[in-house]
Coordinates of C-alpha atoms in Angstrom, one line a residue:
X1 CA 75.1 71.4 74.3
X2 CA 72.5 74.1 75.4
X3 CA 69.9 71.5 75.5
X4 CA 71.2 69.1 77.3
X5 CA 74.1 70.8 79.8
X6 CA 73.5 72.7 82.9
X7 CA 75.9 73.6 84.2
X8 CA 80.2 72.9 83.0
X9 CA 82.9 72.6 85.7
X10 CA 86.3 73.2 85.0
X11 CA 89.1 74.1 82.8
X12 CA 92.0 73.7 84.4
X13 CA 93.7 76.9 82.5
X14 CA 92.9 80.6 82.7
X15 CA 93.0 80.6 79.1
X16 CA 90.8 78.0 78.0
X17 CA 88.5 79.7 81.1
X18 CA 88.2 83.0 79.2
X19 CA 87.3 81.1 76.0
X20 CA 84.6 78.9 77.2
X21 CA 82.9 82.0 79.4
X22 CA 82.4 83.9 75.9
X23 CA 80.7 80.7 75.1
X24 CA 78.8 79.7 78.2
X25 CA 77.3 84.0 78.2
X26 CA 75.9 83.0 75.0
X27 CA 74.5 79.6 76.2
X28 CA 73.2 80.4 79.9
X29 CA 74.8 77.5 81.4
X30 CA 76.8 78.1 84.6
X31 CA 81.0 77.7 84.0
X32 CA 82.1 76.6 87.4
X33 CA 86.4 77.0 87.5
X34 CA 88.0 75.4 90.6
X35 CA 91.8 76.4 88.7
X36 CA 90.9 79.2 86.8
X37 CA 93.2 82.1 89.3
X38 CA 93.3 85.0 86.3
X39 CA 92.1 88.2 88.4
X40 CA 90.7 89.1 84.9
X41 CA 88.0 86.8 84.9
X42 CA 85.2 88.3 86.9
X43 CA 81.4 87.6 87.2
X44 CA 80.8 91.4 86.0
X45 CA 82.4 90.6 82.5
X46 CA 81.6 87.3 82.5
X47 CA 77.8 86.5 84.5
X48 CA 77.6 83.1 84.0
X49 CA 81.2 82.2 85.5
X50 CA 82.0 81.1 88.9
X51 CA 85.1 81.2 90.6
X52 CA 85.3 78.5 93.1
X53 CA 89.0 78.8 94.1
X54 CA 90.9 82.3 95.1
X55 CA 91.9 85.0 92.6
X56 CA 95.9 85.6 92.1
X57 CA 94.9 89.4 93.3
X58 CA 95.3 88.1 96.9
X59 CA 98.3 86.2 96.9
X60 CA 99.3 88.9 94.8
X61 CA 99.1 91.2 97.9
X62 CA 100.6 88.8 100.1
X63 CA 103.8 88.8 98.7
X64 CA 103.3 92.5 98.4
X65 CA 103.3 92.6 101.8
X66 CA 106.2 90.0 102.9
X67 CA 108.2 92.1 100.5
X68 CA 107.8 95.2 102.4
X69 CA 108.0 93.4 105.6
X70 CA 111.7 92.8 104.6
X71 CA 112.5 95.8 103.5
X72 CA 113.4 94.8 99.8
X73 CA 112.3 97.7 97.0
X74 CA 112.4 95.6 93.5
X75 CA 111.8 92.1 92.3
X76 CA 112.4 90.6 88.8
X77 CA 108.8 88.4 88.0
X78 CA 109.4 85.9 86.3
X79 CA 106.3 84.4 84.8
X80 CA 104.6 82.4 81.5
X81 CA 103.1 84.8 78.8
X82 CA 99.9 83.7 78.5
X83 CA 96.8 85.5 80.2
X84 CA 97.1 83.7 83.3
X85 CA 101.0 85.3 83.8
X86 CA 100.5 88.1 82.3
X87 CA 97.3 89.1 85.0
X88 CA 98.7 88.0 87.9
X89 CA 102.1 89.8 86.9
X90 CA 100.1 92.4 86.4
X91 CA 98.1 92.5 89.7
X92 CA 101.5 92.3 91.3
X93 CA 102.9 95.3 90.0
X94 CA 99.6 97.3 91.3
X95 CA 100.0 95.7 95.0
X96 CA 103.9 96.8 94.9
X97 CA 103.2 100.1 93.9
X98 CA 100.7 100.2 97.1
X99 CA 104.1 99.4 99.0
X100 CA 106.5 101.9 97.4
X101 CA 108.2 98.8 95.2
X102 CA 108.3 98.0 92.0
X103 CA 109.0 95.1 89.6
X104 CA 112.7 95.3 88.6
X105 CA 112.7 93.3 85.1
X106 CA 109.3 91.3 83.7
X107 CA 111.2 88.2 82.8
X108 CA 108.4 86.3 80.0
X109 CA 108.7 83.1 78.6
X110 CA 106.2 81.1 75.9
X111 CA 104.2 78.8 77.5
X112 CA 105.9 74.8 77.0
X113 CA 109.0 76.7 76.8
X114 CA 112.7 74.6 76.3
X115 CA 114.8 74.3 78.8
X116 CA 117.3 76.3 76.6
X117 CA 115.1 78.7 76.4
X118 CA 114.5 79.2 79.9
X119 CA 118.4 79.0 80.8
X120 CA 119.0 82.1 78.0
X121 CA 116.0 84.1 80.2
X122 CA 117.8 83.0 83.7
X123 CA 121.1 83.9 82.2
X124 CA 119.6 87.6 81.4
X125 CA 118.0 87.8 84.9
X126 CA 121.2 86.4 86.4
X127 CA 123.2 89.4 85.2
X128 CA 120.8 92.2 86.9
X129 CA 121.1 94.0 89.9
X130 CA 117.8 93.0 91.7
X131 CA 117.9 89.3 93.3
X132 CA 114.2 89.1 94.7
X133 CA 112.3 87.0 92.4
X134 CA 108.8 86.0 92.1
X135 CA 108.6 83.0 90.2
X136 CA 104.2 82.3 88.7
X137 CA 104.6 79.9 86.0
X138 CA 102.3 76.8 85.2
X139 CA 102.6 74.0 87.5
X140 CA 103.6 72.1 84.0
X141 CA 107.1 73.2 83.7
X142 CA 107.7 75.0 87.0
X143 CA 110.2 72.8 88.4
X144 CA 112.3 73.1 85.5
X145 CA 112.8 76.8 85.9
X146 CA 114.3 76.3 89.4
X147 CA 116.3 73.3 88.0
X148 CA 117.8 75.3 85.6
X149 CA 118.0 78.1 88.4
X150 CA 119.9 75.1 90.5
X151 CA 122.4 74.4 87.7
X152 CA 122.9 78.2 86.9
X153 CA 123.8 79.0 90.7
X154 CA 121.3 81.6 91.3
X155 CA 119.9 79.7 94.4
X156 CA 122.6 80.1 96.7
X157 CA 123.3 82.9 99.3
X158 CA 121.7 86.0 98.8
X159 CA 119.0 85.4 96.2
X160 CA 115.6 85.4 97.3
X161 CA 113.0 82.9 95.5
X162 CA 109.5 83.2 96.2
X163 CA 106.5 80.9 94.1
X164 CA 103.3 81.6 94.0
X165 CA 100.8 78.9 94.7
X166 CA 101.6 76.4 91.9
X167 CA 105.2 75.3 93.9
X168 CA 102.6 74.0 96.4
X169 CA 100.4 72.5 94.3
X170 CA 102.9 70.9 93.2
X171 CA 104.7 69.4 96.0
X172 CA 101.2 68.4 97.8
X173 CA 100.6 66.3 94.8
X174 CA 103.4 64.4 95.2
X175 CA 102.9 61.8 98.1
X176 CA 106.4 61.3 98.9
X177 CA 109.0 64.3 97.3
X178 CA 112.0 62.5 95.9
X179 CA 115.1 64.6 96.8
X180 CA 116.3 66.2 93.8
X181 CA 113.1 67.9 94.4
X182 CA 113.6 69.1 97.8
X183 CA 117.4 69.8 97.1
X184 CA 116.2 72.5 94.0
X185 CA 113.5 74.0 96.3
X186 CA 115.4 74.5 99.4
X187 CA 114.8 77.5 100.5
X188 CA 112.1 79.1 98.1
X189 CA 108.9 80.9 99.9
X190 CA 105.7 78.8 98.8
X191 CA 102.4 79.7 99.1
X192 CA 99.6 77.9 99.7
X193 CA 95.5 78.1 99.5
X194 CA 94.4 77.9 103.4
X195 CA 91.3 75.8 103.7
X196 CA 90.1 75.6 107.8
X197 CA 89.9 72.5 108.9
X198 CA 86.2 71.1 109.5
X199 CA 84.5 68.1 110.1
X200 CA 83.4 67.6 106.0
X201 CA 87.4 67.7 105.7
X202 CA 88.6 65.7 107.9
X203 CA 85.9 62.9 106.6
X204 CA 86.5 63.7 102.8
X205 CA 90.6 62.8 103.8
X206 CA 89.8 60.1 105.6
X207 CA 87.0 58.7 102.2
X208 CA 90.5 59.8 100.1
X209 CA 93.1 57.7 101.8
X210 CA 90.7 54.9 101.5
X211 CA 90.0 55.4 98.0
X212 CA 93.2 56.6 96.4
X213 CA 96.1 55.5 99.1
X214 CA 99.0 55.8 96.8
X215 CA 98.5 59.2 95.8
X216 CA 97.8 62.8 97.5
X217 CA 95.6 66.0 96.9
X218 CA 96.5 69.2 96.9
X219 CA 94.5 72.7 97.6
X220 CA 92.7 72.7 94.3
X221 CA 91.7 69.4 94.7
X222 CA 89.3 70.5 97.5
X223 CA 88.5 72.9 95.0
X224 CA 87.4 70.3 92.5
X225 CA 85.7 68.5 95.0
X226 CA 83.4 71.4 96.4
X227 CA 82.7 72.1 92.4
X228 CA 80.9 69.2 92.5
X229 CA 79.5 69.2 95.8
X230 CA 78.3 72.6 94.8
X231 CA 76.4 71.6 91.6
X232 CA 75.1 68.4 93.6
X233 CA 73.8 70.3 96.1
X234 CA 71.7 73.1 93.6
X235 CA 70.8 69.8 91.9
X236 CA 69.1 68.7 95.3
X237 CA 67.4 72.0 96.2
X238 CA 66.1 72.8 92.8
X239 CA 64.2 69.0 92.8
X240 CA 63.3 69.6 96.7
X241 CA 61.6 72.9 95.7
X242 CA 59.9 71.5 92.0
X243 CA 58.9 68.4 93.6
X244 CA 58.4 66.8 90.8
X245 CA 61.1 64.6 88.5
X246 CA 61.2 63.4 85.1
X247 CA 63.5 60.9 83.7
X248 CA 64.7 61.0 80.2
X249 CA 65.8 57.4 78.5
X250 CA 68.8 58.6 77.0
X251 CA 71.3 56.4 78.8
X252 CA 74.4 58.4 78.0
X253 CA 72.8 60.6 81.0
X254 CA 72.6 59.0 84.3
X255 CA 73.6 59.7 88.0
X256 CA 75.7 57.3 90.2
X257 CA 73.3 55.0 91.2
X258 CA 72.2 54.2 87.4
X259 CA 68.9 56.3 87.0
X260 CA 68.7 58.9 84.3
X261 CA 67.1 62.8 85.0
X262 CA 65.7 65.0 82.7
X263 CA 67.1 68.1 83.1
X264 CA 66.4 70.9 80.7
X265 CA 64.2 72.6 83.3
X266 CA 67.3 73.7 85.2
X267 CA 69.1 75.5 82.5
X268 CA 69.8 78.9 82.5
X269 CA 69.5 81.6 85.2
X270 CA 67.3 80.2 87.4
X271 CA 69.9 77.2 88.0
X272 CA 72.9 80.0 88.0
X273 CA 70.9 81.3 90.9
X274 CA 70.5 78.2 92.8
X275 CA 74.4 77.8 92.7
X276 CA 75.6 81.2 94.0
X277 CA 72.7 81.2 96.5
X278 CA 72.8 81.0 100.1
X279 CA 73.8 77.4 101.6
X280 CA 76.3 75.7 103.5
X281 CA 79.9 75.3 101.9
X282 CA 81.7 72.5 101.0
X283 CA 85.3 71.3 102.6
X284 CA 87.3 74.2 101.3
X285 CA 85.2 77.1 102.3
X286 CA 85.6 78.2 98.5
X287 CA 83.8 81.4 98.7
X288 CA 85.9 83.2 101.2
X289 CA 89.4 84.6 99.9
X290 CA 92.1 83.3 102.4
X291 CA 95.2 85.4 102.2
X292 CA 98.8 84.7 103.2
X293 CA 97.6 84.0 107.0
X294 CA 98.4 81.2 109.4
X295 CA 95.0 82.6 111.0
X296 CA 91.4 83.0 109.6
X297 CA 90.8 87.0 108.1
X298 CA 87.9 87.2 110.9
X299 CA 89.8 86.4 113.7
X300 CA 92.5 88.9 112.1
X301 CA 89.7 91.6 112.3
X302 CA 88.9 91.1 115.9
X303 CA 91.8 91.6 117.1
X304 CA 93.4 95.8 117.3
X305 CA 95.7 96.9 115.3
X306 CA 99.2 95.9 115.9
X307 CA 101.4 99.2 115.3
X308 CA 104.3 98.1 117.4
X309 CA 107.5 96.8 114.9
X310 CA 109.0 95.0 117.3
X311 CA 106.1 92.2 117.6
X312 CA 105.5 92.4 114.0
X313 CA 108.2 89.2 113.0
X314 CA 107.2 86.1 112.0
X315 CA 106.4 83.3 114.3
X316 CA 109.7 81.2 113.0
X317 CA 113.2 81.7 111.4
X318 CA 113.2 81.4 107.8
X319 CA 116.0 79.4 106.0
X320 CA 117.0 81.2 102.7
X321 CA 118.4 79.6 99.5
X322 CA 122.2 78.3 100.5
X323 CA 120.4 77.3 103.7
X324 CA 121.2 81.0 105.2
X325 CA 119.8 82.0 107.9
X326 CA 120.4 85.9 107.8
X327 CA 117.6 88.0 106.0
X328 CA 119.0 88.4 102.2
X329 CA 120.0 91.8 100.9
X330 CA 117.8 92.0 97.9
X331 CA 120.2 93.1 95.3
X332 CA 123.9 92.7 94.0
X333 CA 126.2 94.7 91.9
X334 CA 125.3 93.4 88.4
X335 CA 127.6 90.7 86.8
X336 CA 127.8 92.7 83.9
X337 CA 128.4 96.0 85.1
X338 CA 131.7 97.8 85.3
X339 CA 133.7 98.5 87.5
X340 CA 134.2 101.6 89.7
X341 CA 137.0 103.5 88.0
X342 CA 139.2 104.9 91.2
X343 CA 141.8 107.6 90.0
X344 CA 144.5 107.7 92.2
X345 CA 147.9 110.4 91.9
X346 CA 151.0 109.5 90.2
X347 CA 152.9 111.5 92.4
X348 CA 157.0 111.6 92.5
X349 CA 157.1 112.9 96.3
X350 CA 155.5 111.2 99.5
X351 CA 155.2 107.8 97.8
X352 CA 154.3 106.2 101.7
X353 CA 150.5 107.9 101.0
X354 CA 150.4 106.6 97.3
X355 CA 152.9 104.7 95.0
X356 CA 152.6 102.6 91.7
X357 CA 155.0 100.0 91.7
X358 CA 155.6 97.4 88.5
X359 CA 152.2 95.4 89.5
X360 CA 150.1 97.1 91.5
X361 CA 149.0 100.5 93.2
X362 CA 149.6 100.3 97.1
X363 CA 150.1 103.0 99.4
X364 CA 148.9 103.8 103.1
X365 CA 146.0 105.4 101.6
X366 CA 145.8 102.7 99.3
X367 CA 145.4 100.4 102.2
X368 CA 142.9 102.4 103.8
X369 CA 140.5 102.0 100.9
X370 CA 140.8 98.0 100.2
X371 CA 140.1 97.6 103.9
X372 CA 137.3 99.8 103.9
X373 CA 135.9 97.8 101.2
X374 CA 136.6 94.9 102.7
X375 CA 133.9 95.9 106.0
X376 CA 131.4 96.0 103.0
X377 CA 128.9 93.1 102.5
X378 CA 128.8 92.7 98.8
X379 CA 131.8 92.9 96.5
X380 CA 132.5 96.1 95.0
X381 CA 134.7 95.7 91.6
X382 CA 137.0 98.5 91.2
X383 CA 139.8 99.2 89.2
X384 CA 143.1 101.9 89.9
X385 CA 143.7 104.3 86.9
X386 CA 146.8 106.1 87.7
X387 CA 146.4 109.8 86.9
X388 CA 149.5 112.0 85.9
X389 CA 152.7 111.2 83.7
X390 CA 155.2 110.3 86.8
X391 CA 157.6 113.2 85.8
X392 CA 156.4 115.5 88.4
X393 CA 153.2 115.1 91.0
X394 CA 149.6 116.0 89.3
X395 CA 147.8 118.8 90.6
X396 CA 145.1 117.6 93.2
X397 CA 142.4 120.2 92.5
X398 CA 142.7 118.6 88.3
X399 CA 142.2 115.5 90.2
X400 CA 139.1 116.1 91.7
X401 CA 137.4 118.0 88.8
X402 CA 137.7 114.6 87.3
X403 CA 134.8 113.3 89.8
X404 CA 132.1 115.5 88.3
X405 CA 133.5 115.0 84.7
X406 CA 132.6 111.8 84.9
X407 CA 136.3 110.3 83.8
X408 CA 136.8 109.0 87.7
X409 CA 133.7 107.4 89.9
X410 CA 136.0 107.9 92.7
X411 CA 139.7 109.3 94.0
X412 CA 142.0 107.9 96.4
X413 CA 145.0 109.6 97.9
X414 CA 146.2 112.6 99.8
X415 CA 144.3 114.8 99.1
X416 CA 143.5 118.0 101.2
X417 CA 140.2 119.1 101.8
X418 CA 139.8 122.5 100.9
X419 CA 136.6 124.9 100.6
X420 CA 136.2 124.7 96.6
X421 CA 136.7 121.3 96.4
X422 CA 134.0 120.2 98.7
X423 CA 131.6 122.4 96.6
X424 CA 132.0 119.6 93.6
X425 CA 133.1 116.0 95.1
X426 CA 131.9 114.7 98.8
X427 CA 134.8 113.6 100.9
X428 CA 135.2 111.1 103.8
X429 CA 136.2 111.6 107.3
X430 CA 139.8 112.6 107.2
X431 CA 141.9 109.1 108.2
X432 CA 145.4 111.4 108.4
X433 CA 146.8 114.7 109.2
X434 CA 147.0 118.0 106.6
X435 CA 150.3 118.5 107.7
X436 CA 149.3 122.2 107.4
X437 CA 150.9 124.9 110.1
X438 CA 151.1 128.5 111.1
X439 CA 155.0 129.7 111.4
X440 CA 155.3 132.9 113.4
X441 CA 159.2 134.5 114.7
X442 CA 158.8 134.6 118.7
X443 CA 159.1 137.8 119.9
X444 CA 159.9 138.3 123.8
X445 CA 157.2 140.7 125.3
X446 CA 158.0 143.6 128.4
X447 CA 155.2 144.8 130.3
X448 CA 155.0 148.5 131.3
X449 CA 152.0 150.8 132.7
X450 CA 152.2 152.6 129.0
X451 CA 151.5 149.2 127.4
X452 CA 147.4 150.8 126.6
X453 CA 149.3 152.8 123.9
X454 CA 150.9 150.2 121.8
X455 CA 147.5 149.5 120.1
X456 CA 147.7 153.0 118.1
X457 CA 150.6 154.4 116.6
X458 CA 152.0 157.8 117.8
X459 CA 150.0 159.6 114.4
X460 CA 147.1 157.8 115.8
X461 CA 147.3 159.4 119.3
X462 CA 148.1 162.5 117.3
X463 CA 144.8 162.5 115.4
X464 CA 142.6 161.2 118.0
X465 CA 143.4 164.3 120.2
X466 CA 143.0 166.8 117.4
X467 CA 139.5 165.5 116.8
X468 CA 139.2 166.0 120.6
X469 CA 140.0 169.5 120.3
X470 CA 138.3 170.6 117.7
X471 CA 135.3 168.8 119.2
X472 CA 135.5 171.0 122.3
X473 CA 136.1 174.2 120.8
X474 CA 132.8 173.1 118.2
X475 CA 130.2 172.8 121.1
X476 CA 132.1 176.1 123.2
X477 CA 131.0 178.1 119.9
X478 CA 127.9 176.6 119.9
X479 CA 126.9 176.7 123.5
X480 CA 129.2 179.9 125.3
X481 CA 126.4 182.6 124.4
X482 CA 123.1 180.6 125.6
X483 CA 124.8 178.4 128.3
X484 CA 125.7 179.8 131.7
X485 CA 128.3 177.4 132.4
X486 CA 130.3 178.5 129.6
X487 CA 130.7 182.9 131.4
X488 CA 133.4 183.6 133.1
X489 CA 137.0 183.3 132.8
X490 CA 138.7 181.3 129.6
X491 CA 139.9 179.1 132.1
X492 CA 136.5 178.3 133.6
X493 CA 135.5 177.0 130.5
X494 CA 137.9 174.1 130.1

């Protein structure tokens, strides 16, 4: 193999990619991947491999970023556990983190999975809170996850299903869809590799159609294609530079049109560097990283930045799982959970505010509360636990401490908000009256010009002008002997 290879294009898997670039290091024969996506697999580790298709980082941040552009805070991955899910999973949960998200639940299954294994991991998922899920699984088995997703119920109204590129891959293969497929992928977010269109495309589609009519190509396809286009063309360079050929007459070696080359000359680096040098690219421009854009990155770049939120929408509606039309939530109560515990009075008196009859708890406030729920738009599961023995009405204040105690999520009734409970429970916007008022006697008032001294008692009066004399006769003491104004007469000193 290191004699007579220069250069290997392929696998198809991530895996077998990271085995065969420990082996191609040790060979110095260029490993060219056009399906290999594992973010892993880089030329620093690996020198002698060449990714010719995108990396799952990038699509990786592009559902990073529709998932803040909705708003939604956790998703549940759901992914193959081999390197090639286990990376990209991985570069996901950096690119949320960048948003202020996170992944929910890391739902892992083996690779070649059952469908009964893959229905007991949707069953676990189908019970959690979060319903944003990122589906990267191996084009293999892919549609059998939303299949078993279809049968489960988990694609209807207000589940959110997005697929990394493999979905695409997928259906692009397919010339014609049959409609079970559509029907279980009706309303999941795809994406897809964007290769500009060109000239070299538009005449490598037109060659296909020719050539293969019944069948179709998909992103990685192009991928495959510039592979070889790629080695060709370092192939042609290095034998327009040597300018000189030999032929070998091993005939288990020969080109297209029959003759056989002898190429151990171009093993090694000096061929490596003839394929990553500069050149013109093939159809799918397979060295630039196209991201989840309807436009090229470059003309992205040109243009300012956009900061206003009300332009920032996407250029058409999107139709959601249960062909909805309305952004999902994100999330649910989870099917397993349970449910809010409401304590509610077993009083004796007032019964019209709260009353337990033989069946059920009803009541105006009663009322109040299933109505309010009702505005909500998600169900809320809640059950009415009756608190005190019917005999005589509970206290309230016991009631409420039953909040913090965690024996209650919640109470319903007539209860009065007063300053110590607020300190421990948070109430809601009073819907009725407190009933509380101030009784006072009325007492007939009669206006007079003495009405000043009603405010002080007679003692008062009293004591206010004793101060007032023994004030005066303080200061005469004080100032009678050094103060002219105080000679004369007693009298004039008054």
């Amino acid at each position: 193999m290191e004699k007579d290879v220069v250069a290997i294009i392929g696998p198809q898997s991530s895996g077998v990619a990271h085995v065969i670039s420990e082996v191609v290091d040790e060979l110095n024969v260029p490993l060219l991947s056009f399906a290999a996506t594992d973010p892993s697999l880089s030329a620093l580790q690996f020198p002698y491999f060449l990714c010719v298709t995108q990396s799952d980082y990038f699509q990786m941040q592009a559902i990073a970023d529709l998932v803040e552009h909705y708003g939604w805070k956790e998703v549940i991955s759901i992914f193959v556990d081999d390197d090639y899910g286990r990376s990209g999973i991985i570069a996901l949960g950096d690119a949320l983190a960048k948003k202020r998200s996170k992944i929910y639940f890391k739902a892992a299954f083996i690779p070649s999975a059952p469908s009964s294994a893959i229905r007991d991991l949707l069953v676990q998922v189908n019970l959690m809170e979060s319903r944003v899920y990122v589906v990267h699984v191996n084009p293999d088995f892919g549609l059998t996850v939303f299949s078993v997703a279809k049968e489960l119920g988990m694609l209807n109204n207000g589940s959110v299903w997005i697929a990394t590129d493999w979905l695409m891959a997928v259906l692009d293969s397919l010339k014609m869809s049959d409609p079970d497929t559509r029907n279980i992928t009706q309303g999941v977010i795809a994406l897809r590799h964007h290769t500009p269109d060109s000239d070299l495309k538009n005449n490598f589609w037109s060659r296909w159609s020719k050539l293969k009519a019944s069948s179709s190509l998909n992103s990685y396809g192009l991928y495959a294609y510039d592979s070889v286009w790629l080695v060709a063309r370092a192939l042609e360079k290095f034998l327009y530079e040597e300018e000189t050929i030999s032929f070998n007459n091993d005939r288990t070696v020969q080109d297209t049109n029959g003759s056989a080359l002898h190429l151990s000359a171009l093993q090694g680096q000096s061929f490596l560097q003839i394929l990553i040098g500069p050149g013109k690219l093939g159809i799918g421009q397979i060295i630039r990283a196209y991201q989840f854009f309807l436009q090229k990155p470059e003309i992205l770049y040109q243009k300012p930045p956009n900061k206003s939120t009300s332009s920032q929408q996407l250029s058409s509606s999107v139709i959601w799982p249960g062909n909805a039309s309305v952004k999902p939530r994100g999330w649910a109560f989870p099917n397993n959970g349970p449910p809010l515990r409401i304590g509610v009075p077993n009083r004796v008196t007032y019964k019209e505010f709260v009353a337990n009859s033989s069946t059920r708890v009803k009541g105006f406030c009663i009322d109040v509360f299933e109505a309010a729920v009702k505005l909500l738009q998600y169900e809320v599961n809640h059950i009415y636990l009756l608190y005190g023995d019917g005999l005589k009405t509970p206290n309230f204040s016991d009631l409420v401490e039953m909040v913090p105690e965690n024996k209650y999520d919640a109470v319903v009734g007539d209860i009065t908000i007063v300053t110590n409970r607020t300190k421990i429970v948070d109430f809601t916007q009073p819907f009725i009256g407190s009933g509380l008022v101030v009784v006072s006697p009325v007492k007939g008032i009669n206006s007079s010009a003495w009405a000043f001294l009603k405010p002080f008692s007679v003692q008062m009066w009293c004591v206010t002008g004793a101060f007032f004399l023994l004030v005066g006769a303080v200061v005469w003491i004080l100032e009678h002997r050094i103060n002219p104004e105080f000679c004369g007469l007693p009298s004039q000193h008054l």
